[in-house]
Coordinates of C-alpha atoms in Angstrom, one line a residue:
M1 CA 136.2 83.0 89.3
I2 CA 138.5 81.5 92.0
K3 CA 139.4 85.0 93.2
N4 CA 135.7 85.9 93.5
F5 CA 135.0 82.7 95.4
R6 CA 137.7 83.5 97.9
R7 CA 136.4 87.0 98.3
C8 CA 132.9 85.7 98.9
A9 CA 134.2 83.1 101.4
A10 CA 136.1 85.8 103.2
L11 CA 133.1 88.1 103.3
L12 CA 130.8 85.4 104.6
A13 CA 133.3 84.5 107.3
F14 CA 133.6 88.1 108.4
I15 CA 129.8 88.4 108.6
L16 CA 129.6 85.2 110.7
W17 CA 132.6 86.5 112.8
F18 CA 130.6 89.6 113.5
N19 CA 127.3 87.9 114.3
G20 CA 128.8 85.3 116.6
L21 CA 126.7 82.2 115.9
M22 CA 129.4 79.6 115.3
A23 CA 129.8 75.8 115.5
Q24 CA 131.2 75.4 118.9
N25 CA 129.4 73.8 121.8
P26 CA 127.0 75.1 122.8
L27 CA 125.7 75.9 119.3
I28 CA 123.6 78.8 120.5
Q29 CA 125.4 81.3 122.7
N30 CA 123.2 84.3 122.7
Q31 CA 120.2 82.7 124.5
F32 CA 119.3 79.6 126.3
S33 CA 118.0 76.6 124.3
A34 CA 117.2 73.0 125.1
D35 CA 115.5 69.8 123.8
P36 CA 116.9 70.1 120.3
S37 CA 115.0 68.6 117.4
A38 CA 117.3 68.6 114.3
R39 CA 115.9 68.0 110.9
V40 CA 117.3 68.1 107.3
F41 CA 115.1 70.1 104.9
N42 CA 116.2 71.1 101.4
G43 CA 119.9 70.5 102.1
K44 CA 120.0 72.5 105.3
V45 CA 119.8 71.5 109.0
Y46 CA 117.0 73.1 110.8
L47 CA 117.1 73.1 114.6
Y48 CA 113.9 73.4 116.6
P49 CA 114.8 73.7 120.3
S50 CA 112.7 74.7 123.3
H51 CA 113.6 78.1 124.8
D52 CA 114.5 78.5 128.4
I53 CA 114.2 82.0 129.9
P54 CA 114.9 83.3 133.3
V55 CA 111.9 83.5 135.7
T56 CA 110.8 87.0 136.6
P57 CA 108.1 88.1 139.1
G58 CA 104.7 86.9 137.8
H59 CA 106.3 85.1 134.9
G60 CA 107.1 81.5 135.6
K61 CA 107.7 79.4 138.7
P62 CA 110.9 80.2 140.7
G63 CA 113.3 77.3 140.6
W64 CA 111.6 75.6 137.7
F65 CA 111.6 75.6 133.9
C66 CA 110.3 78.8 132.3
M67 CA 109.5 78.5 128.5
Q68 CA 107.2 80.7 126.6
D69 CA 108.0 80.3 122.9
Y70 CA 110.0 78.5 120.2
H71 CA 112.7 79.8 117.9
V72 CA 114.0 78.0 114.8
F73 CA 117.7 78.0 113.6
S74 CA 119.1 76.9 110.3
S75 CA 122.6 76.0 109.0
P76 CA 123.9 74.9 105.6
N77 CA 127.0 73.3 107.1
L78 CA 126.6 72.8 110.9
T79 CA 128.9 75.8 111.4
D80 CA 127.0 78.9 110.5
W81 CA 123.6 79.2 112.3
T82 CA 120.8 81.7 111.5
D83 CA 118.2 82.5 114.1
H84 CA 114.8 82.9 112.3
G85 CA 113.2 84.2 115.4
V86 CA 110.0 83.1 117.3
I87 CA 107.7 80.7 115.4
V88 CA 105.2 79.8 118.0
S89 CA 104.4 81.4 121.4
Q90 CA 102.1 80.5 124.3
T91 CA 100.2 83.7 123.5
T92 CA 99.4 82.6 119.9
V93 CA 98.1 79.1 120.5
P94 CA 94.3 79.3 120.9
W95 CA 93.9 76.3 123.3
A96 CA 97.1 76.9 125.4
D97 CA 97.3 78.6 128.8
S98 CA 99.1 81.8 128.0
T99 CA 100.5 82.1 131.5
A100 CA 101.8 78.6 132.0
Y101 CA 105.4 79.1 130.6
S102 CA 105.6 75.3 129.9
M103 CA 106.3 75.0 126.2
W104 CA 108.6 72.0 126.4
A105 CA 110.4 69.8 123.8
P106 CA 109.0 70.2 120.2
D107 CA 109.5 68.5 116.9
C108 CA 109.0 69.3 113.2
I109 CA 108.5 67.2 110.1
E110 CA 107.8 67.9 106.4
R111 CA 105.0 66.2 104.3
N112 CA 103.9 67.1 100.8
G113 CA 105.5 70.5 101.0
K114 CA 104.0 71.4 104.3
Y115 CA 105.9 71.7 107.6
Y116 CA 104.2 70.4 110.8
F117 CA 105.5 71.7 114.1
Y118 CA 104.5 69.6 117.1
F119 CA 104.7 71.0 120.6
P120 CA 103.4 70.3 124.2
A121 CA 101.7 72.9 126.2
T122 CA 99.4 73.2 129.2
A123 CA 95.8 73.6 128.2
K124 CA 93.6 76.4 129.4
S125 CA 91.6 75.9 132.5
G126 CA 88.4 74.0 131.9
T127 CA 89.8 71.9 129.0
N128 CA 92.1 68.9 129.3
K129 CA 94.1 68.9 132.5
G130 CA 97.9 68.7 132.2
F131 CA 99.8 68.7 128.9
S132 CA 98.4 68.3 125.4
V133 CA 100.2 68.3 122.1
G134 CA 99.4 70.9 119.4
V135 CA 100.4 71.3 115.8
A136 CA 101.3 74.5 113.9
I137 CA 101.6 74.4 110.0
A138 CA 103.7 76.3 107.6
D139 CA 104.7 76.4 104.0
K140 CA 108.4 76.9 104.8
P141 CA 110.6 75.3 107.6
Y142 CA 111.1 78.6 109.3
G143 CA 107.4 79.7 109.1
P144 CA 105.3 81.6 109.5
F145 CA 103.6 78.8 111.4
V146 CA 99.8 78.8 112.1
P147 CA 98.8 77.0 115.3
Q148 CA 95.7 74.8 114.9
P149 CA 92.7 75.7 117.0
L150 CA 92.7 72.4 119.0
P151 CA 95.4 70.0 120.2
I152 CA 95.6 66.4 118.9
A153 CA 92.8 64.4 120.5
G154 CA 93.9 61.3 122.3
I155 CA 97.3 62.6 123.4
H156 CA 98.0 63.6 126.9
G157 CA 101.7 64.0 127.5
I158 CA 104.9 65.8 126.6
D159 CA 107.9 65.6 124.1
P160 CA 106.2 64.8 120.8
N161 CA 108.3 63.1 118.1
V162 CA 107.0 62.4 114.6
Q163 CA 108.5 60.1 112.0
I164 CA 107.3 59.1 108.5
D165 CA 108.1 55.5 107.6
K166 CA 109.3 54.2 104.2
D167 CA 105.7 53.2 103.3
G168 CA 104.4 56.7 104.0
Q169 CA 102.8 55.9 107.3
A170 CA 103.4 58.6 109.9
Y171 CA 103.8 57.8 113.6
I172 CA 103.8 60.1 116.6
Y173 CA 105.5 59.3 119.9
W174 CA 105.3 61.1 123.3
A175 CA 106.0 60.6 127.0
Q176 CA 103.7 60.4 130.0
G177 CA 105.6 58.5 132.7
N178 CA 106.2 55.9 130.0
L179 CA 106.7 56.1 126.3
Y180 CA 103.7 55.9 123.9
G181 CA 103.1 55.8 120.2
A182 CA 100.3 55.8 117.6
K183 CA 99.8 56.2 113.9
L184 CA 98.9 59.6 112.4
K185 CA 96.4 60.2 109.6
A186 CA 97.7 61.7 106.4
N187 CA 96.5 65.1 107.5
M188 CA 99.2 64.9 110.3
T189 CA 96.9 66.4 112.8
E190 CA 94.8 63.4 114.0
L191 CA 95.6 60.0 115.4
D192 CA 94.9 57.0 113.1
S193 CA 95.1 54.3 115.8
E194 CA 94.7 54.0 119.5
P195 CA 97.8 54.9 121.6
V196 CA 100.0 52.0 122.7
K197 CA 102.5 51.9 125.5
L198 CA 105.8 51.0 124.0
E199 CA 107.6 48.0 125.5
G200 CA 111.2 47.0 126.0
F201 CA 112.5 49.8 128.3
P202 CA 113.7 49.9 131.9
D203 CA 110.8 49.6 134.4
K204 CA 112.2 51.9 137.0
G205 CA 113.2 55.6 136.7
L206 CA 111.7 58.5 134.7
K207 CA 111.6 58.0 130.9
E208 CA 110.8 60.8 128.5
G209 CA 111.8 62.5 125.3
P210 CA 111.2 59.7 122.7
Y211 CA 113.0 60.2 119.4
L212 CA 112.8 57.5 116.8
F213 CA 114.9 57.1 113.6
E214 CA 115.5 54.3 111.1
R215 CA 118.8 53.0 109.7
K216 CA 119.2 49.9 107.5
G217 CA 115.8 48.5 108.5
I218 CA 116.4 48.9 112.2
Y219 CA 114.2 51.3 114.2
Y220 CA 116.1 53.0 117.0
M221 CA 114.1 54.5 119.9
T222 CA 116.2 57.0 121.9
Y223 CA 115.2 58.6 125.1
P224 CA 116.4 60.2 128.4
H225 CA 116.2 58.0 131.5
V226 CA 116.9 58.6 135.1
A227 CA 118.7 55.4 136.0
N228 CA 120.3 57.0 139.1
K229 CA 119.9 60.7 139.9
T230 CA 120.1 62.5 136.6
E231 CA 119.2 61.7 133.0
R232 CA 121.3 59.8 130.7
L233 CA 120.5 59.0 127.0
E234 CA 119.7 55.4 126.2
Y235 CA 118.3 53.6 123.2
A236 CA 116.4 50.4 122.2
M237 CA 116.1 48.7 118.8
S238 CA 113.2 47.1 116.9
A239 CA 112.1 45.8 113.5
S240 CA 108.9 47.8 113.7
P241 CA 108.1 51.5 114.3
L242 CA 105.9 50.6 117.3
G243 CA 108.1 47.8 118.7
P244 CA 108.4 45.8 120.7
F245 CA 111.8 47.3 121.4
K246 CA 114.8 45.6 122.9
Y247 CA 117.0 47.7 125.2
A248 CA 120.4 48.2 123.6
G249 CA 122.5 50.4 125.8
V250 CA 123.6 53.9 126.9
L251 CA 123.9 56.5 124.1
M252 CA 125.4 59.2 126.4
D253 CA 126.3 59.1 130.1
E254 CA 124.9 61.5 132.7
S255 CA 126.3 65.0 132.4
A256 CA 129.6 65.5 134.2
S257 CA 128.3 69.0 135.2
G258 CA 125.3 67.5 137.0
C259 CA 122.7 68.9 134.6
W260 CA 119.5 67.0 135.6
T261 CA 118.0 66.7 132.1
N262 CA 119.1 65.8 128.7
H263 CA 117.1 65.5 125.4
Q264 CA 118.2 64.3 122.0
S265 CA 117.7 64.0 118.3
I266 CA 119.7 62.2 115.7
I267 CA 120.2 63.0 112.0
K268 CA 122.3 62.0 109.0
F269 CA 123.7 65.0 107.2
K270 CA 126.2 64.8 104.3
D271 CA 127.0 61.1 105.0
Q272 CA 127.7 61.7 108.7
W273 CA 125.4 61.0 111.7
Y274 CA 125.1 63.6 114.5
L275 CA 123.6 63.6 118.0
F276 CA 122.0 66.9 119.2
Y277 CA 121.5 67.2 122.9
H278 CA 121.8 69.8 125.7
N279 CA 123.7 70.7 128.8
D280 CA 124.0 73.6 131.3
D281 CA 127.1 75.3 129.8
L282 CA 125.8 78.9 130.1
S283 CA 124.1 78.4 133.4
P284 CA 126.2 75.9 135.5
S285 CA 124.6 77.0 138.8
F286 CA 121.0 76.6 137.5
D287 CA 120.3 73.6 135.2
K288 CA 116.9 74.9 134.2
N289 CA 118.6 77.3 131.8
R290 CA 120.2 75.0 129.2
S291 CA 122.1 75.1 126.0
V292 CA 122.1 73.0 122.8
R293 CA 125.1 71.0 121.8
A294 CA 126.0 68.6 118.9
D295 CA 128.6 65.9 118.4
S296 CA 129.3 63.2 115.8
L297 CA 127.7 59.8 116.2
F298 CA 129.0 56.4 114.9
F299 CA 127.7 52.9 114.6
N300 CA 129.3 49.5 115.2
E301 CA 129.2 46.8 112.5
D302 CA 126.3 45.1 114.2
G303 CA 124.2 48.2 114.1
T304 CA 124.6 49.2 117.8
I305 CA 125.6 52.8 118.5
R306 CA 128.9 53.8 120.0
K307 CA 128.6 55.8 123.1
V308 CA 128.9 59.6 122.3
I309 CA 131.5 61.4 124.5
P310 CA 130.5 65.1 124.8
T311 CA 133.0 67.7 123.5
L312 CA 133.4 71.4 123.7
R313 CA 134.6 71.7 120.1
G314 CA 131.4 70.3 118.7
V315 CA 131.1 69.8 114.9
G316 CA 131.7 71.6 111.7
V317 CA 134.6 73.5 110.2
T318 CA 135.4 77.0 111.5
A319 CA 136.6 79.6 109.0
S320 CA 140.1 81.0 109.9
S321 CA 138.7 84.5 109.6
A322 CA 136.0 83.8 112.2
K323 CA 136.4 84.3 115.9
I324 CA 138.0 81.0 116.9
Q325 CA 136.9 80.5 120.5
V326 CA 139.9 78.4 121.7
D327 CA 138.1 77.8 125.1
R328 CA 135.9 75.4 123.0
F329 CA 139.0 73.3 122.5
S330 CA 139.3 69.8 121.0
A331 CA 142.1 68.8 123.4
T332 CA 144.2 70.3 126.1
S333 CA 147.4 69.7 128.2
A334 CA 145.0 70.1 131.2
D335 CA 147.9 71.1 133.5
G336 CA 148.3 74.9 133.2
V337 CA 145.0 75.5 131.4
A338 CA 141.8 76.8 132.9
V339 CA 138.5 78.0 131.3
T340 CA 136.3 80.5 133.1
F341 CA 133.6 83.0 132.1
L342 CA 134.6 86.4 130.8
D343 CA 131.9 88.0 132.8
T344 CA 130.1 86.1 135.6
L345 CA 127.2 88.6 135.5
N346 CA 126.7 88.1 131.8
K347 CA 127.6 84.5 130.8
F348 CA 126.4 85.0 127.2
K349 CA 129.7 86.9 126.7
G350 CA 131.4 83.4 126.7
W351 CA 134.6 82.1 128.2
K352 CA 138.3 82.8 128.3
T353 CA 141.2 80.4 128.4
T354 CA 144.0 81.1 131.0
F355 CA 147.4 79.7 130.4
S356 CA 149.5 79.6 133.6
K357 CA 152.4 77.3 132.9
A358 CA 155.1 77.1 130.3
M359 CA 154.2 74.9 127.3
A360 CA 150.6 74.6 128.5
W361 CA 148.4 74.2 125.3
V362 CA 145.0 73.8 123.8
K363 CA 144.2 72.3 120.4
Y364 CA 141.3 73.5 118.2
N365 CA 140.5 71.2 115.3
S366 CA 139.2 71.8 111.8
V367 CA 140.0 75.4 110.8
F368 CA 139.6 76.3 107.2
F369 CA 142.2 78.6 105.7
V370 CA 141.7 80.2 102.2
K371 CA 145.0 80.0 100.4
K372 CA 147.0 83.2 100.4
T373 CA 150.7 84.2 100.4
A374 CA 150.6 86.2 103.6
G375 CA 148.2 87.1 106.4
T376 CA 147.6 88.6 109.8
V377 CA 146.7 86.9 113.1
Y378 CA 144.5 88.7 115.7
V379 CA 144.4 87.6 119.3
N380 CA 142.2 89.1 121.9
A381 CA 144.3 88.6 125.1
C382 CA 145.1 90.0 128.5
S383 CA 148.1 89.4 130.7
A384 CA 148.9 91.3 134.0
T385 CA 152.5 90.3 133.7
G386 CA 153.0 90.0 129.9
G387 CA 153.6 86.8 128.1
T388 CA 154.2 85.0 124.9
L389 CA 151.9 82.7 122.8
L390 CA 152.8 80.3 120.1
I391 CA 150.3 79.3 117.4
S392 CA 151.1 76.3 115.3
T393 CA 149.4 73.9 112.9
D394 CA 149.0 70.5 114.5
S395 CA 149.1 67.3 112.6
T396 CA 149.4 64.9 115.5
N397 CA 147.2 64.1 118.5
D398 CA 149.1 65.8 121.2
K399 CA 152.1 67.7 119.8
P400 CA 152.2 71.0 118.1
G401 CA 153.6 71.1 114.5
K402 CA 154.9 74.1 112.6
V403 CA 154.8 77.4 114.4
I404 CA 153.0 80.0 112.2
A405 CA 152.9 82.9 114.7
K406 CA 154.7 84.1 117.8
L407 CA 152.9 86.8 119.7
I408 CA 154.1 89.0 122.5
I409 CA 151.1 89.9 124.8
P410 CA 151.8 93.3 126.5
K411 CA 151.7 93.7 130.2
G412 CA 148.4 95.2 131.5
N413 CA 145.1 94.4 133.0
D414 CA 143.0 95.4 130.0
W415 CA 142.1 93.3 127.0
H416 CA 143.9 94.1 123.8
I417 CA 143.7 92.8 120.2
V418 CA 147.3 91.9 119.5
T419 CA 148.2 91.4 115.8
K420 CA 151.1 90.1 113.8
S421 CA 151.3 90.6 110.0
G422 CA 153.3 89.0 107.2
L423 CA 152.6 85.5 108.3
S424 CA 152.8 82.5 106.0
L425 CA 149.4 81.0 106.5
P426 CA 148.6 77.4 105.5
A427 CA 145.9 76.4 103.1
G428 CA 142.9 74.0 103.6
I429 CA 141.6 72.5 106.8
K430 CA 144.1 72.5 109.6
N431 CA 144.2 71.8 113.4
L432 CA 145.7 74.6 115.5
T433 CA 147.6 74.5 118.8
I434 CA 147.8 77.6 121.0
Q435 CA 150.6 77.3 123.5
S436 CA 152.1 79.4 126.3
E437 CA 155.9 79.9 126.0
G438 CA 156.5 80.9 129.6
D439 CA 155.0 80.7 133.1
A440 CA 153.2 84.0 132.9
L441 CA 149.4 84.2 133.3
V442 CA 147.9 84.8 129.8
N443 CA 144.2 85.1 129.2
V444 CA 142.9 84.5 125.6
D445 CA 139.4 85.2 124.4
W446 CA 139.6 84.4 120.7
I447 CA 142.0 84.3 117.8
S448 CA 141.3 85.1 114.1
F449 CA 143.2 85.3 110.8
K450 CA 142.7 87.8 108.0

């Protein structure tokens, strides 16, 4: 039975290695994604982001956001993600302008076995001006979703968020310059109270993207806020779903890359809290094409939230037999290490790590090895001069541990998969360090173990 489990684990890891959707930031690397709403349904995490696409002639406004549909992704472990495809499009919503390309931040929630997907869109000419919020309903979290014929009456704004309180009352929140909220009827498609402006937030600067969650009787309202020039994530706390709220602090600072927007959701999954957000990783020169990220989130004893520091490594455990993208490192020596795109004309191909000094290193945490007596390492690398890489397990914060492989990278300008067999591989979850032994320039795309 154990042998069969190991075979299944190895086969699953190979499939994921081939498909390339892995738990490294950004989570989705084959398309642009933003405004992630993460939900836990039936023991899996479902991710409902918006979908940025490049503007083309006649499709979208140059220099602005261009968004025509929504995908949904799922994961049993925050590591292996499945794209279930398009669930709602601007061409399938009866009341929406099918030429607006403005399907912004969505949300989804389950009630009584039905899944309700909420999304903002620009209404057709002659109806409500500006943004309305619509609902699409499905029997499964990945659809098929059926858009309702009309948007929710009484809501004019963007970035819907829905929560169901412990007593069963549902609430919907949205943004329109300020943050607003209202009760929802049990049918989840109509307001059950007049909208109220939520209080307790900074008066100056754009506020949008409300996302509420509850923990230990405290209601946390999180939101992006332009306190200076770009958005940072902040939060406020209350004893009631509709406030009043009290400003509590910064959840995440402004993006170091200068990405103008951010947008968040927060979930608890398998006893750990996570923050989902976005940045411009795959489009650093144009921040209207964004990419979803995730990092762990922690609370202080008084219930306040510790500020989340963005990482490249992200969350989850990576199978040793997957393509381990070492450019998404957990830590680095900094000096002698650089990360650049493999192909500047197609950034979806990802990044490479360049080692340029002796003993320069990167560390990649949480790699799972299936126990075996011997194995092979594969390294996709390139070195114009030739060089040597050391791969070791790492049990301390900044020093490599036991060397498990030494690889000679041949001289040449082409990429090669360099292998070394007969290795004594570790078992369990380990941290890896990849280190350059000399001063030669060595480029690494990924490493893998079989």
